[in-house]
PDB file of C-alpha atoms in Angstrom:
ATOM      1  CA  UNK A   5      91.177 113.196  94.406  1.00 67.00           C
ATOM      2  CA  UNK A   6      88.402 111.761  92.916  1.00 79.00           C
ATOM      3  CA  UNK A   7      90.697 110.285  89.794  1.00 84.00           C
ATOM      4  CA  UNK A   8      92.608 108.874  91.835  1.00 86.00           C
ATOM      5  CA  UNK A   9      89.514 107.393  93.946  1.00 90.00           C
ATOM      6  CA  UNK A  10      88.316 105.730  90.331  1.00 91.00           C
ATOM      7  CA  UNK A  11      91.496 104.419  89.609  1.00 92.00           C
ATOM      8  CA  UNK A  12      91.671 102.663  92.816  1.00 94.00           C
ATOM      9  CA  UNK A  13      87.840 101.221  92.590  1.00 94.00           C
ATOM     10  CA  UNK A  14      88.828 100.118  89.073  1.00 95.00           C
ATOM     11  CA  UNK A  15      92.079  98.545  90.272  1.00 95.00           C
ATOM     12  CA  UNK A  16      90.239  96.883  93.604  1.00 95.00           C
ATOM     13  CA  UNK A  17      87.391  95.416  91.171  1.00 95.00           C
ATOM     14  CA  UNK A  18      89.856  93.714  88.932  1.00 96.00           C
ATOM     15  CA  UNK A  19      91.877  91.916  91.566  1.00 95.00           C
ATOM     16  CA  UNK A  20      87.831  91.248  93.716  1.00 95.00           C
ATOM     17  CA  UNK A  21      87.313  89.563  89.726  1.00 95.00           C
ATOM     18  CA  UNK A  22      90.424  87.217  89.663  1.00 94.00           C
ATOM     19  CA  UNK A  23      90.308  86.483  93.062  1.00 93.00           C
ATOM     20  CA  UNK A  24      86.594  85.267  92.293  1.00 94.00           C
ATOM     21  CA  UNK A  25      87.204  83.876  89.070  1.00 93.00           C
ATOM     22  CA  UNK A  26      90.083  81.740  90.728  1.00 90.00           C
ATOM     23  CA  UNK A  27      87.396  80.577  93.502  1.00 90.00           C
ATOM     24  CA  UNK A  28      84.444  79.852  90.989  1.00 90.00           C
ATOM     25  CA  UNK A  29      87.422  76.702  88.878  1.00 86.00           C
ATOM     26  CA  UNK A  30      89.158  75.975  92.668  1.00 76.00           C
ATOM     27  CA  UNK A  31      89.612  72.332  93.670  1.00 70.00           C
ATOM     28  CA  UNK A  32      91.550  73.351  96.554  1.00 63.00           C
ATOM     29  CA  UNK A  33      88.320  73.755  98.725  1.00 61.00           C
ATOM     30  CA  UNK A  34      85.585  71.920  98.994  1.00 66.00           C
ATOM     31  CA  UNK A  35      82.931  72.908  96.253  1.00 77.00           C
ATOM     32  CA  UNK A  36      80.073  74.604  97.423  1.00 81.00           C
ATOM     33  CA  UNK A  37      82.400  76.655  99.989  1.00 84.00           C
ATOM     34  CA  UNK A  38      84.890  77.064  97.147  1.00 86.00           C
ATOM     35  CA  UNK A  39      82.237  78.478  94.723  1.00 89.00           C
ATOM     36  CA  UNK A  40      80.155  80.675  98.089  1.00 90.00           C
ATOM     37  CA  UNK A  41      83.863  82.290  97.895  1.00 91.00           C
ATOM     38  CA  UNK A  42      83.769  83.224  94.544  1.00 93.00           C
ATOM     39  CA  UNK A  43      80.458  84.427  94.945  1.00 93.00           C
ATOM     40  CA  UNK A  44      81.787  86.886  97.814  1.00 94.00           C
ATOM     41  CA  UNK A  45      84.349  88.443  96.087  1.00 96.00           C
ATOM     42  CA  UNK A  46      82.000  88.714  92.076  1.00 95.00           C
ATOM     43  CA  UNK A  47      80.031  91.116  94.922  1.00 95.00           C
ATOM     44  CA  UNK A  48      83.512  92.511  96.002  1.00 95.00           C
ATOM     45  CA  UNK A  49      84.601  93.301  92.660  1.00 96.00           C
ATOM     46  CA  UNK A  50      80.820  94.311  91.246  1.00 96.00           C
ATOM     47  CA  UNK A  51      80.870  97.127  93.911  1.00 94.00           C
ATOM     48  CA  UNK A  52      84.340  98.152  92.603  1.00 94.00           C
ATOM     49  CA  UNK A  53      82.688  98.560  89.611  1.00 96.00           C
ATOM     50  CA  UNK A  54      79.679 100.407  90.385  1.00 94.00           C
ATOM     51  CA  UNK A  55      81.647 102.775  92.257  1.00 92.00           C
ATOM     52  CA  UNK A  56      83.381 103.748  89.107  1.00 93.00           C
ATOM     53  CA  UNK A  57      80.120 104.122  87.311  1.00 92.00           C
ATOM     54  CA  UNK A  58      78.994 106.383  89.569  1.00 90.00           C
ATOM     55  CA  UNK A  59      82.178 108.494  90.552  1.00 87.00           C
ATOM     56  CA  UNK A  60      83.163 108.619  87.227  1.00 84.00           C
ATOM     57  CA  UNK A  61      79.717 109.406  84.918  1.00 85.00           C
ATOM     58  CA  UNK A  62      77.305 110.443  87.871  1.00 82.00           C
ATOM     59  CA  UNK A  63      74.828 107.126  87.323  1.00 83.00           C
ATOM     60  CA  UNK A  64      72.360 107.963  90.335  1.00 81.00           C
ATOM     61  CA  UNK A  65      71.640 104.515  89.361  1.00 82.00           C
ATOM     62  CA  UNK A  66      75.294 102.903  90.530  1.00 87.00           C
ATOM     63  CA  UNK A  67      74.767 104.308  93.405  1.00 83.00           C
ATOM     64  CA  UNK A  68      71.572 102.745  94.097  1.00 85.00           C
ATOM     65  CA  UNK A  69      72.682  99.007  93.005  1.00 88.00           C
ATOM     66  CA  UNK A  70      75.941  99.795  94.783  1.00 89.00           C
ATOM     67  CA  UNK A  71      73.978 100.405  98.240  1.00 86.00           C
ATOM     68  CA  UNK A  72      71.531  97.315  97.559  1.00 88.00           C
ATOM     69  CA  UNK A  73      74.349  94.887  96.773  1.00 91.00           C
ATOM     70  CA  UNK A  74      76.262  96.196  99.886  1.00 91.00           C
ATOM     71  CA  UNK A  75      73.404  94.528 101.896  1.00 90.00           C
ATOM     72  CA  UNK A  76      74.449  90.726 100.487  1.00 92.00           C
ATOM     73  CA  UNK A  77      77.431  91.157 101.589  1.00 92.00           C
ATOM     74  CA  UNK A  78      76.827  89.754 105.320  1.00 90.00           C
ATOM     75  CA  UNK A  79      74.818  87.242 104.032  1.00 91.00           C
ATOM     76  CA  UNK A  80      76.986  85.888 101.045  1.00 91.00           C
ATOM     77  CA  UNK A  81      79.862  85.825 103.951  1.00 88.00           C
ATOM     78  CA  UNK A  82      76.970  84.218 105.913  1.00 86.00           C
ATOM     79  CA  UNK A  83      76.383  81.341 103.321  1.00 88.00           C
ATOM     80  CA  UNK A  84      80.131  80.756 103.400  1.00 88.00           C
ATOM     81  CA  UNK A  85      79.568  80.090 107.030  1.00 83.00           C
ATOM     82  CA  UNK A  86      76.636  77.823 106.864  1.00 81.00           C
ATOM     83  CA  UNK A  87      78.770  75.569 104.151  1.00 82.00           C
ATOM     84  CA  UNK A  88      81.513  74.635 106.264  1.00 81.00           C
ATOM     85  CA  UNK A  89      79.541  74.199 109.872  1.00 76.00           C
ATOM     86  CA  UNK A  90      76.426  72.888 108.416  1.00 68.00           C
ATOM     87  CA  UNK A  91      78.472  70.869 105.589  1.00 61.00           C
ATOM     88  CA  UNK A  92      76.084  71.836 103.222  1.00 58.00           C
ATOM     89  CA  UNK A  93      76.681  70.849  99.682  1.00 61.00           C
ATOM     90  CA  UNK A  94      73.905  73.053  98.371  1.00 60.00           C
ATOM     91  CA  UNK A  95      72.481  76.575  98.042  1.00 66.00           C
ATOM     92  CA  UNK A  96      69.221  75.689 100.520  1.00 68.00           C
ATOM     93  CA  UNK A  97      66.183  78.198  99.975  1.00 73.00           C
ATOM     94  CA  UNK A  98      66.137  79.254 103.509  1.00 76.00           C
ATOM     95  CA  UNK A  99      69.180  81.212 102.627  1.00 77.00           C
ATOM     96  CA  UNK A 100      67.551  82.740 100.343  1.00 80.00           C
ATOM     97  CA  UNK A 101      65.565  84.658 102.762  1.00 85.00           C
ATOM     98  CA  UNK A 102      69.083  86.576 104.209  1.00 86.00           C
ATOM     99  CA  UNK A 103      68.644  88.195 100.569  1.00 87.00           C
ATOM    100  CA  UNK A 104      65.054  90.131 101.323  1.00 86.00           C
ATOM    101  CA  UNK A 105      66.687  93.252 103.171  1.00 85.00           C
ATOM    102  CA  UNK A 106      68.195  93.989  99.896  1.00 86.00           C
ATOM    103  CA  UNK A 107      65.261  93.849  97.786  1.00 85.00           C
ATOM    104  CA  UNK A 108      63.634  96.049 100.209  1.00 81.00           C
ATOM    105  CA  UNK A 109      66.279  98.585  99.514  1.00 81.00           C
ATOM    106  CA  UNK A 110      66.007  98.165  95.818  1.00 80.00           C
ATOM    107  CA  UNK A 111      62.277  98.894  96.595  1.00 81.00           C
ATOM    108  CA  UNK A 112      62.699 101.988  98.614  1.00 78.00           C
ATOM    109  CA  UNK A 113      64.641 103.435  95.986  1.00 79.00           C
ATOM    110  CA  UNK A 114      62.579 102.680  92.885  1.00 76.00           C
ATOM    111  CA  UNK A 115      58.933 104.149  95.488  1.00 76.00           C
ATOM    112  CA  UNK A 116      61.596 106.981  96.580  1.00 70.00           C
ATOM    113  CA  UNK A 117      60.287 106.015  99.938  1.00 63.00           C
ATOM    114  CA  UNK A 118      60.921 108.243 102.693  1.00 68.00           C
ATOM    115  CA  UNK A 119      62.745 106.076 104.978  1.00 63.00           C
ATOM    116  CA  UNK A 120      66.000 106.084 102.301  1.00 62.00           C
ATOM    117  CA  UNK A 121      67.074 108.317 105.140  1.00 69.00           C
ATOM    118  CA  UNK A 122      67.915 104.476 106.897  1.00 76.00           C
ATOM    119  CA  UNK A 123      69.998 103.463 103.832  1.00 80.00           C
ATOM    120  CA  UNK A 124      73.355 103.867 106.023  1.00 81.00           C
ATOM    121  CA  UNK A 125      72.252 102.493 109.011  1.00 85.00           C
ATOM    122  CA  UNK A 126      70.660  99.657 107.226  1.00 85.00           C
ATOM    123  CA  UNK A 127      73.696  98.556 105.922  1.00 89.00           C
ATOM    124  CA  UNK A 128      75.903  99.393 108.810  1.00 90.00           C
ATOM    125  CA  UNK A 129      73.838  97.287 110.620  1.00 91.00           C
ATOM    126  CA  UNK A 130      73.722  94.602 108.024  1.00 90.00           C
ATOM    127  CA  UNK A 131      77.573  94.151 108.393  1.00 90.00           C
ATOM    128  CA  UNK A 132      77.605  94.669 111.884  1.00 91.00           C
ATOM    129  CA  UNK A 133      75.101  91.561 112.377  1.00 90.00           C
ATOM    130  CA  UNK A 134      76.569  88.938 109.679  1.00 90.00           C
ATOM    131  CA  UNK A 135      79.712  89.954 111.508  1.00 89.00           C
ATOM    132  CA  UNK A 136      78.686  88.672 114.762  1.00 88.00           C
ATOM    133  CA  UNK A 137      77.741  85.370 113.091  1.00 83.00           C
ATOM    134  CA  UNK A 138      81.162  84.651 111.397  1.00 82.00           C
ATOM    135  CA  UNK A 139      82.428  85.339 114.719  1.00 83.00           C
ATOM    136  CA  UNK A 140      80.905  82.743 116.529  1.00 77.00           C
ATOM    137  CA  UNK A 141      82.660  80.201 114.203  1.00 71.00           C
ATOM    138  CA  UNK A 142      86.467  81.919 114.537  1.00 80.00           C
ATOM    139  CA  UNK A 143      86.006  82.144 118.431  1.00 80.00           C
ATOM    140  CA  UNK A 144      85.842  78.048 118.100  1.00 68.00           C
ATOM    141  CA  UNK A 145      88.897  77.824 115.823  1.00 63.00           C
ATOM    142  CA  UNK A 146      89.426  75.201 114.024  1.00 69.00           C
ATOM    143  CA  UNK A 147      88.783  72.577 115.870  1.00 73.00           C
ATOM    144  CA  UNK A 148      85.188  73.145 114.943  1.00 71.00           C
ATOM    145  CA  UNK A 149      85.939  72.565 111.100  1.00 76.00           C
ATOM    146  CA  UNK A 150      87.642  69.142 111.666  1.00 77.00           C
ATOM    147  CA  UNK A 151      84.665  67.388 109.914  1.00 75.00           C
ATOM    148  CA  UNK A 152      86.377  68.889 106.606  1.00 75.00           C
ATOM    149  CA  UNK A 153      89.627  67.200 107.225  1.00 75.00           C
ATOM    150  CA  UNK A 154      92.386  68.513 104.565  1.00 78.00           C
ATOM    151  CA  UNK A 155      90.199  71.235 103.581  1.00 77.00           C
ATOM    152  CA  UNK A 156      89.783  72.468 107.255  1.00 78.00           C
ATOM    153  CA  UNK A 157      92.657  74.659 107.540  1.00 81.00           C
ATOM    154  CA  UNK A 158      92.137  76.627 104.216  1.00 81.00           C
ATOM    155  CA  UNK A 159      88.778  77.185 104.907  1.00 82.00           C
ATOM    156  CA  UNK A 160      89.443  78.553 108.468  1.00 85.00           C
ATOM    157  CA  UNK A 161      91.536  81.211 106.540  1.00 87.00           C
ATOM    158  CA  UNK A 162      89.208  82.348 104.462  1.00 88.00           C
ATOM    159  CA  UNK A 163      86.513  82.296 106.948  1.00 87.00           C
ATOM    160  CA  UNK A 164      89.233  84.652 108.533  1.00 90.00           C
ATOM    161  CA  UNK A 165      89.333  86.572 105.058  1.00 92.00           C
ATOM    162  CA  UNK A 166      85.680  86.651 104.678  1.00 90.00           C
ATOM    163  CA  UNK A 167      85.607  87.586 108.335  1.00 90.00           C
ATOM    164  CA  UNK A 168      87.902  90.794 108.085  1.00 92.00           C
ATOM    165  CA  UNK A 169      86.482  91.746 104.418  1.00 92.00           C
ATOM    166  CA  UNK A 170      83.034  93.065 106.860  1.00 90.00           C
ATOM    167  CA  UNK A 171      85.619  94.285 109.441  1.00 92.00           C
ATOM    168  CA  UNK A 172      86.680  96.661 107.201  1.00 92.00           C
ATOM    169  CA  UNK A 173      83.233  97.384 105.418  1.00 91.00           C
ATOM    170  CA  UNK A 174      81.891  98.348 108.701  1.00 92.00           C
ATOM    171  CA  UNK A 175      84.501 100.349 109.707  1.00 93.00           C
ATOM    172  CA  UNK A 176      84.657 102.187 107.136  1.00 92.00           C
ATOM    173  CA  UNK A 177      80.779 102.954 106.517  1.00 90.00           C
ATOM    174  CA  UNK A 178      80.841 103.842 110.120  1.00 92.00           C
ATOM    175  CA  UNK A 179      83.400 106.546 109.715  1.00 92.00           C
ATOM    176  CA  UNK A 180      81.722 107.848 106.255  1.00 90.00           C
ATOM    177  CA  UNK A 181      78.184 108.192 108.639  1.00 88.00           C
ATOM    178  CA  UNK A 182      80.398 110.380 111.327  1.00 91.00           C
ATOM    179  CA  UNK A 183      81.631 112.653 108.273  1.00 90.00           C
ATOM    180  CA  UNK A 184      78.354 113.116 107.090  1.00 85.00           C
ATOM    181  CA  UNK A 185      76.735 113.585 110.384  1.00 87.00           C
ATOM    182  CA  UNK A 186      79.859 116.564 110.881  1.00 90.00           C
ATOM    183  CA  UNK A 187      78.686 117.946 107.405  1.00 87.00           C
ATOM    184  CA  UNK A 188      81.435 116.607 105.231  1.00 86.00           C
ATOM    185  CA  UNK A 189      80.062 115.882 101.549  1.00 84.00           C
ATOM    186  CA  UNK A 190      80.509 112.506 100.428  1.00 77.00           C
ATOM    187  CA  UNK A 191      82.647 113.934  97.484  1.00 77.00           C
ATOM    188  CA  UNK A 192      85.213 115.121 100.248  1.00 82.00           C
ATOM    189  CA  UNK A 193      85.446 111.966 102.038  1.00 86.00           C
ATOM    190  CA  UNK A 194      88.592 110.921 103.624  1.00 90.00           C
ATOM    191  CA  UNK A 195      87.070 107.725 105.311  1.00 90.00           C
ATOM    192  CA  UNK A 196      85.835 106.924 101.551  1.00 90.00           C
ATOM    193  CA  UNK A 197      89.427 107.560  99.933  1.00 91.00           C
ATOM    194  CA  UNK A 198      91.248 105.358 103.126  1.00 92.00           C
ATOM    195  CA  UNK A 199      88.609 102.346 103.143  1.00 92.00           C
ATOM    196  CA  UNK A 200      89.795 101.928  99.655  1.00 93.00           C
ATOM    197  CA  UNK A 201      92.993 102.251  99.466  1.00 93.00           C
ATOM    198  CA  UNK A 202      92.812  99.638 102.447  1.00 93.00           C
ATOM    199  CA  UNK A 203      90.427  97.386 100.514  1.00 93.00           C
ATOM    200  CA  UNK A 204      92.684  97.733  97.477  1.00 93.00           C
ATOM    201  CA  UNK A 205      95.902  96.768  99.461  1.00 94.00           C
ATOM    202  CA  UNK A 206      94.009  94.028 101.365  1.00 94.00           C
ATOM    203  CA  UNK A 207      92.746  92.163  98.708  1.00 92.00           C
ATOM    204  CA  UNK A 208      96.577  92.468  96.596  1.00 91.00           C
ATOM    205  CA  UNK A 209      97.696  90.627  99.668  1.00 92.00           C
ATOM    206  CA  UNK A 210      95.046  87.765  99.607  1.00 90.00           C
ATOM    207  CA  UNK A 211      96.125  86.942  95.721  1.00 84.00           C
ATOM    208  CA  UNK A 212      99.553  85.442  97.428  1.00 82.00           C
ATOM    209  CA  UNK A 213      97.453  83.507 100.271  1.00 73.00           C
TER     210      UNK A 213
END
């Protein structure tokens, strides 16, 4: 199982690549937005990767940079939500400051603190939170994008994208915490195996939108 859970990572990572690649050159979307985008899925496809590192050659260290980067996810989905509403056309340094929960994780690990015990509920809540936010702008619809004019329907849909990307991060972390909590080993995972496969399958499908 756990070949066939590195072949998937591997697989998932080069699509979360092209898909970011294609984002990072687009001229479909409005710049900043377009290149926040690209951003989201280089961390997409960069946690691919690290997965493989450490499933497939036991790097303690993957692991770690796999759980720190998890924590930018909600906020690099965040950013991507401040560019369209706010119509920012730069990075501000206030953003910046989303970024700190994941240095303290990088932190924790290097001390070998003892509250790595939070790691999972850290992040689970991390998702859970940035979640909320992007929320707040689908509830609205479009209507609140119309500032964008041709750009405003794309970007709704990867809002959308961006929106069900932590949908199923969350989900899935939440189901790995209930199989630990029941004593199943990470190695025997079947949340880990299902969340991505899903992952894999979902982000195929966004290469045709």
């Amino acid at each position: 199982m756990q070949q066939s859970l590195i072949h998937i990572y591997l697989s998932s990572g080069v699509v979360c690549l092209l898909l970011a690649l294609g984002f990072l050159v687009s001229k479909k979307l409005q710049v900043l937005p377009a290149r926040l985008l690209g951003i989201n899925y280089l961390i997409c496809a960069t946690q691919n990767f690290l997965a493989v590192f450490a499933l497939g050659f036991g790097w303690d260290l993957a692991a770690m940079l796999r759980a720190s980067i998890a924590m930018s996810v909600g906020p690099a989905g965040y950013f991507y939500y401040c560019s369209l509403v706010e119509n920012e056309r730069v990075i501000s340094n206030r953003w910046l400051l989303h970024l700190l929960p994941a240095v303290l994780l990088v932190v924790l690990w290097i001390s070998h603190a003892h509250l790595l015990w939070m790691v999972e509920y850290l992040i689970i809540s991390s998702f859970a939170i940035y979640l909320l936010l992007t929320f707040r702008l689908l509830i609205g619809g479009k209507q609140r994008l119309q500032h964008l004019a041709q750009y405003a329907g794309a970007a709704y849909r990867w809002l959308v994208v961006v929106a069900a990307i932590m949908t199923i991060n969350l989900i899935i972390e939440l189901s790995i915490a209930l199989e630990l909590r029941t004593g199943v080993p990470l190695r025997d995972s079947v949340a880990l195996v299902l969340g991505a496969g899903a992952f894999l399958l979902f982000h195929a499908t966004t290469l045709l939108l």
